[in-house]
mmCIF file of C-alpha atoms in Angstrom:
data_model
loop_
_atom_site.group_PDB
_atom_site.id
_atom_site.type_symbol
_atom_site.label_atom_id
_atom_site.label_comp_id
_atom_site.label_asym_id
_atom_site.label_seq_id
_atom_site.Cartn_x
_atom_site.Cartn_y
_atom_site.Cartn_z
ATOM 1 C CA MET A 1 103.496 87.156 42.700
ATOM 2 C CA LEU A 2 103.177 84.112 44.912
ATOM 3 C CA VAL A 3 101.690 81.154 43.025
ATOM 4 C CA GLU A 4 102.125 78.263 45.458
ATOM 5 C CA PHE A 5 103.763 77.607 48.814
ATOM 6 C CA SER A 6 104.356 74.101 50.194
ATOM 7 C CA VAL A 7 105.595 73.014 53.601
ATOM 8 C CA GLN A 8 106.436 69.625 55.081
ATOM 9 C CA ASN A 9 107.588 68.701 58.587
ATOM 10 C CA HIS A 10 107.661 72.195 60.035
ATOM 11 C CA ARG A 11 106.033 72.738 63.411
ATOM 12 C CA SER A 12 102.403 71.572 63.199
ATOM 13 C CA PHE A 13 102.648 70.854 59.461
ATOM 14 C CA ARG A 14 103.716 67.219 59.139
ATOM 15 C CA ASP A 15 102.679 65.832 55.740
ATOM 16 C CA ARG A 16 103.250 68.063 52.740
ATOM 17 C CA GLN A 17 100.646 70.824 52.594
ATOM 18 C CA SER A 18 100.255 73.308 49.745
ATOM 19 C CA PHE A 19 98.687 76.760 49.673
ATOM 20 C CA LEU A 20 97.807 78.020 46.187
ATOM 21 C CA MET A 21 97.144 81.484 44.812
ATOM 22 C CA THR A 22 96.083 80.205 41.396
ATOM 23 C CA ALA A 23 92.619 81.047 40.077
ATOM 24 C CA SER A 24 90.395 78.454 38.483
ATOM 25 C CA ASN A 25 89.542 80.783 35.580
ATOM 26 C CA SER A 26 89.611 84.386 34.414
ATOM 27 C CA GLY A 27 86.161 85.014 35.911
ATOM 28 C CA THR A 28 87.333 84.441 39.488
ATOM 29 C CA PRO A 29 87.072 87.667 41.532
ATOM 30 C CA ASN A 30 90.417 89.419 41.929
ATOM 31 C CA ALA A 31 92.197 87.176 39.403
ATOM 32 C CA VAL A 32 94.762 88.629 37.008
ATOM 33 C CA ALA A 33 96.185 87.203 33.800
ATOM 34 C CA THR A 34 99.922 86.543 34.015
ATOM 35 C CA GLY A 35 100.887 85.677 30.450
ATOM 36 C CA ASN A 36 102.680 82.568 31.742
ATOM 37 C CA ASN A 37 101.247 79.168 30.823
ATOM 38 C CA GLY A 38 102.541 77.697 34.086
ATOM 39 C CA ALA A 39 100.067 79.834 36.052
ATOM 40 C CA PRO A 40 97.676 81.626 33.655
ATOM 41 C CA TYR A 41 95.582 83.344 36.353
ATOM 42 C CA VAL A 42 96.758 84.317 39.822
ATOM 43 C CA LEU A 43 94.811 85.801 42.730
ATOM 44 C CA GLN A 44 95.665 89.107 44.342
ATOM 45 C CA GLN A 45 94.026 88.322 47.669
ATOM 46 C CA ALA A 46 93.369 85.305 49.891
ATOM 47 C CA CYS A 47 92.326 84.640 53.485
ATOM 48 C CA LEU A 48 92.852 81.707 55.845
ATOM 49 C CA PHE A 49 90.504 80.639 58.631
ATOM 50 C CA GLY A 50 91.119 78.310 61.539
ATOM 51 C CA ALA A 51 90.765 77.902 65.277
ATOM 52 C CA ASN A 52 93.432 79.185 67.647
ATOM 53 C CA GLY A 53 96.398 76.841 67.490
ATOM 54 C CA SER A 54 95.321 75.343 64.161
ATOM 55 C CA GLY A 55 98.485 76.404 62.343
ATOM 56 C CA LYS A 56 97.536 79.696 60.668
ATOM 57 C CA SER A 57 100.411 81.602 62.253
ATOM 58 C CA GLY A 58 102.648 78.603 61.584
ATOM 59 C CA LEU A 59 102.018 78.929 57.859
ATOM 60 C CA VAL A 60 102.959 82.608 57.910
ATOM 61 C CA GLY A 61 105.997 81.700 60.005
ATOM 62 C CA SER A 62 106.987 79.059 57.438
ATOM 63 C CA MET A 63 107.077 81.686 54.714
ATOM 64 C CA LYS A 64 109.134 83.925 56.961
ATOM 65 C CA THR A 65 111.568 81.049 57.608
ATOM 66 C CA VAL A 66 112.150 80.516 53.885
ATOM 67 C CA CYS A 67 113.011 84.172 53.336
ATOM 68 C CA SER A 68 115.242 84.222 56.411
ATOM 69 C CA LEU A 69 117.226 81.156 55.326
ATOM 70 C CA VAL A 70 117.661 82.461 51.787
ATOM 71 C CA ARG A 71 118.838 85.811 53.085
ATOM 72 C CA ASP A 72 121.094 84.748 55.955
ATOM 73 C CA SER A 73 122.276 81.128 55.685
ATOM 74 C CA PHE A 74 125.502 82.186 53.936
ATOM 75 C CA ARG A 75 126.451 84.590 56.747
ATOM 76 C CA ASN A 76 125.137 82.697 59.770
ATOM 77 C CA GLU A 77 126.548 79.202 60.337
ATOM 78 C CA ASN A 78 123.928 78.576 63.054
ATOM 79 C CA LYS A 79 120.973 79.511 60.864
ATOM 80 C CA LEU A 80 119.807 75.944 60.245
ATOM 81 C CA ILE A 81 119.895 75.192 63.956
ATOM 82 C CA GLU A 82 117.832 78.310 64.648
ATOM 83 C CA GLU A 83 115.252 77.577 61.948
ATOM 84 C CA TYR A 84 114.861 73.788 62.237
ATOM 85 C CA GLU A 85 111.527 73.101 63.955
ATOM 86 C CA PRO A 86 110.282 69.652 62.896
ATOM 87 C CA HIS A 87 106.921 68.136 63.778
ATOM 88 C CA LEU A 88 107.349 66.738 67.288
ATOM 89 C CA PHE A 89 104.221 64.608 67.668
ATOM 90 C CA HIS A 90 105.303 61.694 65.485
ATOM 91 C CA SER A 91 108.490 59.711 66.076
ATOM 92 C CA GLU A 92 109.207 59.206 62.367
ATOM 93 C CA TRP A 93 109.117 62.932 61.649
ATOM 94 C CA ARG A 94 110.882 64.253 64.738
ATOM 95 C CA ASN A 95 114.353 64.053 63.184
ATOM 96 C CA ALA A 96 113.393 64.098 59.500
ATOM 97 C CA PRO A 97 114.244 67.014 57.188
ATOM 98 C CA THR A 98 111.942 69.994 56.830
ATOM 99 C CA GLU A 99 111.024 70.816 53.238
ATOM 100 C CA PHE A 100 109.797 74.059 51.684
ATOM 101 C CA GLU A 101 108.939 74.879 48.092
ATOM 102 C CA VAL A 102 107.765 78.198 46.720
ATOM 103 C CA THR A 103 106.554 78.921 43.192
ATOM 104 C CA PHE A 104 106.389 82.568 42.177
ATOM 105 C CA LEU A 105 106.158 84.901 39.211
ATOM 106 C CA HIS A 106 108.826 87.563 38.927
ATOM 107 C CA ASP A 107 110.287 89.548 36.069
ATOM 108 C CA ASP A 108 108.258 87.687 33.428
ATOM 109 C CA SER A 109 109.286 84.194 34.603
ATOM 110 C CA LEU A 110 107.737 81.493 36.759
ATOM 111 C CA PHE A 111 110.289 80.206 39.293
ATOM 112 C CA GLN A 112 110.040 77.011 41.333
ATOM 113 C CA TYR A 113 112.490 76.980 44.232
ATOM 114 C CA GLY A 114 112.760 74.618 47.178
ATOM 115 C CA PHE A 115 115.027 72.950 49.680
ATOM 116 C CA ALA A 116 115.075 70.323 52.431
ATOM 117 C CA TYR A 117 117.181 70.666 55.587
ATOM 118 C CA ASP A 118 117.723 69.652 59.181
ATOM 119 C CA ALA A 119 119.839 71.202 61.921
ATOM 120 C CA LYS A 120 123.096 69.999 60.318
ATOM 121 C CA ARG A 121 122.811 70.299 56.563
ATOM 122 C CA ILE A 122 120.889 71.129 53.428
ATOM 123 C CA TRP A 123 119.766 67.767 52.042
ATOM 124 C CA GLU A 124 118.312 69.017 48.782
ATOM 125 C CA GLU A 125 117.961 72.294 46.903
ATOM 126 C CA TRP A 126 116.517 73.029 43.472
ATOM 127 C CA LEU A 127 115.578 75.882 41.156
ATOM 128 C CA PHE A 128 113.577 75.747 37.907
ATOM 129 C CA GLU A 129 112.426 78.574 35.653
ATOM 130 C CA ARG A 130 109.654 78.867 33.063
ATOM 131 C CA PRO A 131 110.011 82.131 31.067
ATOM 132 C CA SER A 132 106.761 83.540 29.694
ATOM 133 C CA ALA A 133 108.431 84.049 26.314
ATOM 134 C CA THR A 134 109.498 80.425 25.716
ATOM 135 C CA ARG A 135 106.711 78.754 27.769
ATOM 136 C CA LYS A 136 109.120 75.902 28.575
ATOM 137 C CA GLN A 137 110.487 74.915 31.972
ATOM 138 C CA ARG A 138 114.248 74.735 32.394
ATOM 139 C CA GLN A 139 116.435 73.517 35.202
ATOM 140 C CA ILE A 140 118.795 76.081 36.694
ATOM 141 C CA PHE A 141 120.370 73.790 39.282
ATOM 142 C CA THR A 142 119.713 70.859 41.602
ATOM 143 C CA ARG A 143 121.717 69.704 44.592
ATOM 144 C CA GLU A 144 121.183 66.510 46.601
ATOM 145 C CA PHE A 145 123.275 64.999 49.389
ATOM 146 C CA ASP A 146 124.263 61.356 49.004
ATOM 147 C CA PRO A 147 124.935 59.923 52.509
ATOM 148 C CA GLU A 148 126.616 56.809 51.139
ATOM 149 C CA CYS A 149 129.227 58.822 49.252
ATOM 150 C CA ASP A 150 129.191 61.645 51.819
ATOM 151 C CA THR A 151 129.005 64.210 49.052
ATOM 152 C CA TYR A 152 126.544 66.227 47.004
ATOM 153 C CA ARG A 153 125.304 65.348 43.548
ATOM 154 C CA TRP A 154 125.022 68.544 41.514
ATOM 155 C CA GLU A 155 123.391 69.430 38.232
ATOM 156 C CA THR A 156 123.930 72.984 37.016
ATOM 157 C CA SER A 157 122.946 74.480 33.686
ATOM 158 C CA ALA A 158 125.864 75.921 31.743
ATOM 159 C CA THR A 159 123.347 77.763 29.568
ATOM 160 C CA HIS A 160 121.167 79.295 32.258
ATOM 161 C CA LEU A 161 123.611 79.579 35.168
ATOM 162 C CA LYS A 162 126.573 81.405 33.732
ATOM 163 C CA GLY A 163 129.671 82.191 35.780
ATOM 164 C CA GLU A 164 132.027 80.475 38.209
ATOM 165 C CA ARG A 165 129.751 77.522 38.933
ATOM 166 C CA GLU A 166 132.463 75.223 40.298
ATOM 167 C CA SER A 167 133.763 77.938 42.599
ATOM 168 C CA TRP A 168 130.253 78.698 43.894
ATOM 169 C CA LYS A 169 129.624 75.013 44.555
ATOM 170 C CA ALA A 170 132.966 74.584 46.336
ATOM 171 C CA GLN A 171 132.275 77.558 48.614
ATOM 172 C CA THR A 172 128.749 76.462 49.544
ATOM 173 C CA ARG A 173 128.818 74.970 53.042
ATOM 174 C CA ASP A 174 126.741 71.938 53.929
ATOM 175 C CA ASN A 175 124.660 74.158 56.224
ATOM 176 C CA ALA A 176 124.129 76.980 53.728
ATOM 177 C CA LEU A 177 121.862 77.382 50.711
ATOM 178 C CA PHE A 178 123.493 77.555 47.302
ATOM 179 C CA VAL A 179 121.286 80.510 46.314
ATOM 180 C CA SER A 180 122.336 82.385 49.448
ATOM 181 C CA THR A 181 126.011 81.629 48.823
ATOM 182 C CA ALA A 182 126.278 82.112 45.071
ATOM 183 C CA ILE A 183 124.549 85.485 45.133
ATOM 184 C CA GLN A 184 127.239 86.749 47.521
ATOM 185 C CA LEU A 185 129.819 85.573 44.968
ATOM 186 C CA ASN A 186 128.250 87.627 42.158
ATOM 187 C CA ALA A 187 126.071 84.977 40.529
ATOM 188 C CA GLU A 188 124.124 87.363 38.310
ATOM 189 C CA SER A 189 121.941 84.564 36.916
ATOM 190 C CA LEU A 190 120.384 84.101 40.369
ATOM 191 C CA GLU A 191 119.675 87.762 41.074
ATOM 192 C CA ARG A 192 116.060 87.688 39.879
ATOM 193 C CA PRO A 193 114.803 84.767 42.017
ATOM 194 C CA PHE A 194 116.935 85.883 44.974
ATOM 195 C CA ASP A 195 115.519 89.398 44.751
ATOM 196 C CA TRP A 196 111.936 88.140 45.055
ATOM 197 C CA LEU A 197 112.742 85.723 47.889
ATOM 198 C CA ARG A 198 114.600 88.456 49.775
ATOM 199 C CA ARG A 199 112.214 91.362 49.205
ATOM 200 C CA GLY A 200 109.152 90.312 47.239
ATOM 201 C CA LEU A 201 107.591 88.118 49.936
ATOM 202 C CA ARG A 202 106.798 90.194 53.041
ATOM 203 C CA THR A 203 105.512 88.537 56.212
ATOM 204 C CA ILE A 204 104.095 90.156 59.347
ATOM 205 C CA LEU A 205 103.461 87.908 62.329
ATOM 206 C CA ASP A 206 103.020 90.723 64.842
ATOM 207 C CA VAL A 207 101.994 94.296 64.010
ATOM 208 C CA ASP A 208 103.992 95.557 67.000
ATOM 209 C CA SER A 209 107.188 94.181 65.443
ATOM 210 C CA ILE A 210 106.888 95.992 62.109
ATOM 211 C CA GLY A 211 109.221 98.789 63.134
ATOM 212 C CA PRO A 212 109.275 102.404 61.898
ATOM 213 C CA CYS A 213 108.375 101.595 58.286
ATOM 214 C CA THR A 214 105.657 104.263 58.168
ATOM 215 C CA ALA A 215 107.178 106.832 60.510
ATOM 216 C CA SER A 216 110.708 106.826 59.084
ATOM 217 C CA ARG A 217 109.565 108.347 55.775
ATOM 218 C CA LEU A 218 107.182 111.046 57.007
ATOM 219 C CA ASP A 219 109.742 113.719 56.119
ATOM 220 C CA ASP A 220 109.007 112.901 52.459
ATOM 221 C CA ASP A 221 106.101 115.173 51.498
ATOM 222 C CA ASP A 222 104.697 112.771 48.919
ATOM 223 C CA TRP A 223 104.851 109.815 51.324
ATOM 224 C CA LYS A 224 103.262 111.826 54.143
ATOM 225 C CA GLY A 225 100.510 113.023 51.820
ATOM 226 C CA ARG A 226 99.656 109.453 50.923
ATOM 227 C CA VAL A 227 99.724 108.413 54.589
ATOM 228 C CA MET A 228 97.325 111.212 55.505
ATOM 229 C CA THR A 229 95.023 110.302 52.599
ATOM 230 C CA PHE A 230 95.053 106.691 53.771
ATOM 231 C CA LEU A 231 94.161 107.731 57.327
ATOM 232 C CA ALA A 232 91.432 110.060 56.080
ATOM 233 C CA ASP A 233 89.924 107.313 53.907
ATOM 234 C CA ALA A 234 89.858 105.090 56.980
ATOM 235 C CA ASP A 235 87.915 107.888 58.756
ATOM 236 C CA LEU A 236 90.124 108.082 61.858
ATOM 237 C CA GLY A 237 89.662 111.812 62.401
ATOM 238 C CA LEU A 238 93.372 112.646 62.576
ATOM 239 C CA GLU A 239 94.449 116.155 61.598
ATOM 240 C CA ASP A 240 98.148 115.453 61.300
ATOM 241 C CA VAL A 241 100.929 113.011 62.158
ATOM 242 C CA GLU A 242 104.565 113.806 62.899
ATOM 243 C CA ALA A 243 107.631 111.713 63.633
ATOM 244 C CA GLU A 244 110.791 112.889 65.403
ATOM 245 C CA GLU A 245 114.015 110.979 64.812
ATOM 246 C CA LYS A 246 116.066 110.300 67.913
ATOM 247 C CA SER A 247 118.566 107.886 69.376
ATOM 248 C CA ALA A 248 117.008 104.631 70.526
ATOM 249 C CA PHE A 249 118.739 105.178 73.870
ATOM 250 C CA GLU A 250 116.856 108.443 74.429
ATOM 251 C CA THR A 251 113.364 106.964 74.338
ATOM 252 C CA ASP A 252 111.228 106.611 77.440
ATOM 253 C CA ASN A 253 110.837 102.889 76.744
ATOM 254 C CA PHE A 254 114.599 102.401 76.860
ATOM 255 C CA LYS A 255 115.024 104.557 79.959
ATOM 256 C CA SER A 256 112.371 102.513 81.764
ATOM 257 C CA LEU A 257 114.428 99.325 81.373
ATOM 258 C CA PRO A 258 116.577 98.070 84.275
ATOM 259 C CA ARG A 259 120.094 99.493 84.187
ATOM 260 C CA GLU A 260 121.666 96.100 83.566
ATOM 261 C CA ARG A 261 119.453 95.655 80.533
ATOM 262 C CA GLN A 262 120.339 99.142 79.308
ATOM 263 C CA ARG A 263 124.058 98.453 79.582
ATOM 264 C CA HIS A 264 123.658 95.140 77.784
ATOM 265 C CA LEU A 265 121.789 96.712 74.862
ATOM 266 C CA LYS A 266 124.323 99.520 74.570
ATOM 267 C CA SER A 267 127.109 96.960 74.385
ATOM 268 C CA ILE A 268 125.377 95.249 71.446
ATOM 269 C CA PHE A 269 124.053 98.183 69.421
ATOM 270 C CA PRO A 270 126.006 101.230 68.279
ATOM 271 C CA GLU A 271 125.100 104.729 69.409
ATOM 272 C CA TRP A 272 123.785 105.616 65.953
ATOM 273 C CA VAL A 273 120.811 103.257 66.221
ATOM 274 C CA LYS A 274 117.798 105.469 65.545
ATOM 275 C CA THR A 275 114.102 105.299 66.214
ATOM 276 C CA TRP A 276 111.175 107.576 65.545
ATOM 277 C CA GLU A 277 108.783 109.004 68.109
ATOM 278 C CA VAL A 278 105.315 109.521 66.641
ATOM 279 C CA PHE A 279 102.825 112.245 67.571
ATOM 280 C CA THR A 280 99.272 112.705 66.325
ATOM 281 C CA TYR A 281 97.091 115.800 66.179
ATOM 282 C CA ARG A 282 93.365 116.089 66.771
ATOM 283 C CA LYS A 283 91.077 119.110 67.110
ATOM 284 C CA ASP A 284 89.566 120.081 70.431
ATOM 285 C CA ASP A 285 86.153 121.739 70.941
ATOM 286 C CA THR A 286 87.521 125.134 69.837
ATOM 287 C CA GLY A 287 89.022 123.791 66.631
ATOM 288 C CA ALA A 288 92.607 124.037 67.884
ATOM 289 C CA LYS A 289 94.952 121.172 67.086
ATOM 290 C CA MET A 290 96.038 119.168 70.115
ATOM 291 C CA ARG A 291 99.258 117.150 70.063
ATOM 292 C CA LEU A 292 99.024 113.594 71.433
ATOM 293 C CA ASP A 293 101.589 110.930 72.156
ATOM 294 C CA PHE A 294 101.175 107.941 69.857
ATOM 295 C CA ASP A 295 100.468 105.718 72.858
ATOM 296 C CA ASP A 296 97.369 107.820 73.574
ATOM 297 C CA GLU A 297 95.768 106.598 70.356
ATOM 298 C CA SER A 298 93.644 103.468 70.236
ATOM 299 C CA THR A 299 95.156 100.079 69.515
ATOM 300 C CA GLY A 300 93.378 100.030 66.143
ATOM 301 C CA THR A 301 94.700 103.441 65.108
ATOM 302 C CA ARG A 302 98.264 102.486 66.056
ATOM 303 C CA ALA A 303 97.998 99.165 64.229
ATOM 304 C CA LEU A 304 96.676 100.763 61.045
ATOM 305 C CA PHE A 305 99.399 103.434 61.111
ATOM 306 C CA GLU A 306 102.110 100.783 61.462
ATOM 307 C CA LEU A 307 100.587 98.752 58.617
ATOM 308 C CA ILE A 308 100.342 101.682 56.204
ATOM 309 C CA GLY A 309 104.076 101.546 55.423
ATOM 310 C CA PRO A 310 104.213 97.843 54.459
ATOM 311 C CA ILE A 311 100.906 98.151 52.584
ATOM 312 C CA MET A 312 101.986 101.144 50.481
ATOM 313 C CA ASP A 313 105.442 99.637 49.961
ATOM 314 C CA SER A 314 103.816 96.439 48.663
ATOM 315 C CA LEU A 315 101.466 98.347 46.355
ATOM 316 C CA ASP A 316 104.341 100.496 45.065
ATOM 317 C CA ASN A 317 106.537 97.501 44.239
ATOM 318 C CA GLY A 318 104.142 94.650 43.489
ATOM 319 C CA TYR A 319 105.163 92.677 46.597
ATOM 320 C CA THR A 320 103.268 89.821 48.233
ATOM 321 C CA LEU A 321 102.251 90.869 51.756
ATOM 322 C CA VAL A 322 101.277 88.144 54.247
ATOM 323 C CA VAL A 323 99.787 89.339 57.556
ATOM 324 C CA ASP A 324 98.746 87.227 60.510
ATOM 325 C CA GLU A 325 95.421 88.348 62.022
ATOM 326 C CA LEU A 326 95.154 91.409 59.788
ATOM 327 C CA ASN A 327 91.803 92.550 61.137
ATOM 328 C CA THR A 328 92.378 91.813 64.833
ATOM 329 C CA HIS A 329 92.900 95.455 65.834
ATOM 330 C CA LEU A 330 91.341 97.200 62.836
ATOM 331 C CA HIS A 331 87.901 98.724 62.640
ATOM 332 C CA PRO A 332 85.834 96.863 59.998
ATOM 333 C CA LEU A 333 85.782 99.949 57.747
ATOM 334 C CA ALA A 334 89.565 100.317 57.949
ATOM 335 C CA PHE A 335 89.973 96.619 57.241
ATOM 336 C CA ARG A 336 87.658 96.866 54.238
ATOM 337 C CA HIS A 337 89.617 99.861 52.944
ATOM 338 C CA VAL A 338 92.891 97.926 53.117
ATOM 339 C CA THR A 339 91.590 94.848 51.314
ATOM 340 C CA ARG A 340 89.789 96.842 48.617
ATOM 341 C CA MET A 341 92.993 98.672 47.720
ATOM 342 C CA PHE A 342 94.508 95.363 46.595
ATOM 343 C CA CYS A 343 91.399 94.696 44.471
ATOM 344 C CA SER A 344 91.671 98.044 42.681
ATOM 345 C CA SER A 345 93.605 98.247 39.415
ATOM 346 C CA LYS A 346 94.099 101.963 40.090
ATOM 347 C CA ALA A 347 95.502 101.534 43.599
ATOM 348 C CA ASN A 348 97.299 98.312 42.686
ATOM 349 C CA PRO A 349 98.640 98.603 39.113
ATOM 350 C CA LEU A 350 101.643 96.313 39.803
ATOM 351 C CA LYS A 351 99.459 93.381 40.923
ATOM 352 C CA ALA A 352 100.581 93.242 44.553
ATOM 353 C CA GLN A 353 99.015 90.513 46.680
ATOM 354 C CA ILE A 354 97.712 90.418 50.217
ATOM 355 C CA ILE A 355 97.216 87.173 52.154
ATOM 356 C CA PHE A 356 95.881 87.265 55.688
ATOM 357 C CA THR A 357 94.666 85.017 58.466
ATOM 358 C CA THR A 358 91.488 85.862 60.340
ATOM 359 C CA HIS A 359 88.693 84.556 62.568
ATOM 360 C CA ASP A 360 86.044 86.854 61.098
ATOM 361 C CA PRO A 361 83.964 85.155 58.361
ATOM 362 C CA THR A 362 82.216 88.421 57.464
ATOM 363 C CA VAL A 363 85.248 89.357 55.348
ATOM 364 C CA THR A 364 84.151 86.739 52.808
ATOM 365 C CA GLU A 365 81.055 88.813 52.041
ATOM 366 C CA GLU A 366 83.207 91.334 50.197
ATOM 367 C CA ASP A 367 82.711 91.235 46.418
ATOM 368 C CA CYS A 368 86.453 90.844 45.827
ATOM 369 C CA ILE A 369 86.706 87.579 47.797
ATOM 370 C CA GLY A 370 85.484 84.435 46.050
ATOM 371 C CA ARG A 371 85.580 80.706 46.733
ATOM 372 C CA ASP A 372 89.122 80.278 45.375
ATOM 373 C CA GLN A 373 90.408 82.814 47.873
ATOM 374 C CA ILE A 374 89.175 81.117 51.048
ATOM 375 C CA TRP A 375 91.325 78.525 52.824
ATOM 376 C CA LEU A 376 90.791 76.531 56.003
ATOM 377 C CA VAL A 377 93.525 75.429 58.406
ATOM 378 C CA GLU A 378 92.584 72.524 60.641
ATOM 379 C CA LYS A 379 94.581 70.521 63.167
ATOM 380 C CA GLY A 380 93.553 66.891 63.648
ATOM 381 C CA ASP A 381 93.690 64.610 66.653
ATOM 382 C CA ASP A 382 97.210 63.671 65.522
ATOM 383 C CA PHE A 383 98.264 67.327 66.103
ATOM 384 C CA ALA A 384 99.069 67.719 62.393
ATOM 385 C CA SER A 385 97.760 70.756 60.509
ATOM 386 C CA ARG A 386 96.083 70.511 57.125
ATOM 387 C CA LEU A 387 95.306 73.124 54.490
ATOM 388 C CA ILE A 388 91.904 72.783 52.841
ATOM 389 C CA PRO A 389 90.652 75.062 50.032
ATOM 390 C CA PHE A 390 87.020 76.077 50.444
ATOM 391 C CA SER A 391 86.570 75.316 46.742
ATOM 392 C CA ASP A 392 86.754 71.614 47.678
ATOM 393 C CA TYR A 393 83.323 71.943 49.277
ATOM 394 C CA LYS A 394 80.413 71.692 46.876
ATOM 395 C CA THR A 395 77.585 73.999 47.931
ATOM 396 C CA ARG A 396 74.490 75.262 46.150
ATOM 397 C CA ASP A 397 74.934 78.874 47.185
ATOM 398 C CA GLU A 398 77.942 80.668 45.779
ATOM 399 C CA ARG A 399 78.496 82.647 49.001
ATOM 400 C CA PRO A 400 77.498 80.377 51.889
ATOM 401 C CA PHE A 401 80.749 80.500 53.777
ATOM 402 C CA ARG A 402 79.921 82.667 56.801
ATOM 403 C CA LYS A 403 76.890 80.735 58.035
ATOM 404 C CA GLY A 404 78.301 77.324 57.221
ATOM 405 C CA TYR A 405 81.660 78.108 58.814
ATOM 406 C CA LEU A 406 80.104 79.250 62.072
ATOM 407 C CA GLN A 407 77.943 76.124 62.072
ATOM 408 C CA GLY A 408 81.098 74.017 61.783
ATOM 409 C CA ARG A 409 80.170 72.521 58.401
ATOM 410 C CA PHE A 410 83.649 73.113 56.982
ATOM 411 C CA GLY A 411 85.709 72.414 60.100
ATOM 412 C CA ALA A 412 88.602 74.681 61.151
ATOM 413 C CA VAL A 413 86.630 75.991 64.163
ATOM 414 C CA PRO A 414 87.182 75.500 67.905
ATOM 415 C CA ARG A 415 85.666 72.410 69.483
ATOM 416 C CA LEU A 416 83.609 73.826 72.313
ATOM 417 C CA ALA A 417 82.039 71.742 75.037
ATOM 418 C CA GLY A 418 78.229 71.674 75.012
#
């Protein structure tokens, strides 16, 4: 479970900003007890509001960047160059390191992992662990570059980081993360935090880029049954859904590309690259089932179908799912169905989380969304984004957000000319 995410000097986020999933007490809606004294109660759902361009998508992108660097920096020597996007609107920050830190609960421990980097090197990296059993924080490793000595200062725990520590350190490039490198060299002590950073934090910036997560498993009867139940609960009126596996080069979308583009893609990807073509079925006036191309369905229906896979995968495994503009293409009833699943102990026994950005304040009127779960993202005149918890605002009414937000009382709304 995600507990806290901090970002500094990445895109519109200049000064260090922190997003928290901790609950103020056990009575907070949608809060669960963790058994870890470092974060006793954690939320299963949160939403972020802000005007277009405020930095909402940038926050989701920051989380995606962390996972990408952890996963690929060992293999890709250009990864830091690709992922270094400092704040450009202040001369002192333009060439300064970007810093991320993520605190998360996984496998009965609270981990605190972070790093600072620029386009050339990792400047700092650290990992701490607080097991629920001992209730004490311990250092796993720290790494910091000393420019005067042109070398790294390391501290590694012989007790909690067992294995070929010196070899792992020696093989870690300046432009690669130690976690990313050591795990490839069989550092078993790092498997638990690496596993969560690689798989446990799921980010979706664009529904159209999800891929065939839902369709690729429709040949599994249990999976398809759950998909159909999900669609029925969302009241979409679909009778059936099918997916046909085929070569990516046989699709109409590929064939419509210019020939030069087709040849280029074939030179990059092997012939065995597969995709899935989706078809839906609806009844006509006689009751007969009519087969439709997926593109004939509404944008909302297609978006919900694509999201079902990541949603069910997150619920099945206790992942943290972060979606930009979750409700943009969803009918309000479908959106409500999705969010309520994460509030349900029956549908969500493994305490999966969902975090989403939105413009629609009506979502805060749901019983499972309280003050602790509402965040505002606002960009100032200095072009720097700031994260503000709604709980910072003292109001008489416990649920005043919708009206006050639209009136501009809490900021994070567009500035429209009168």
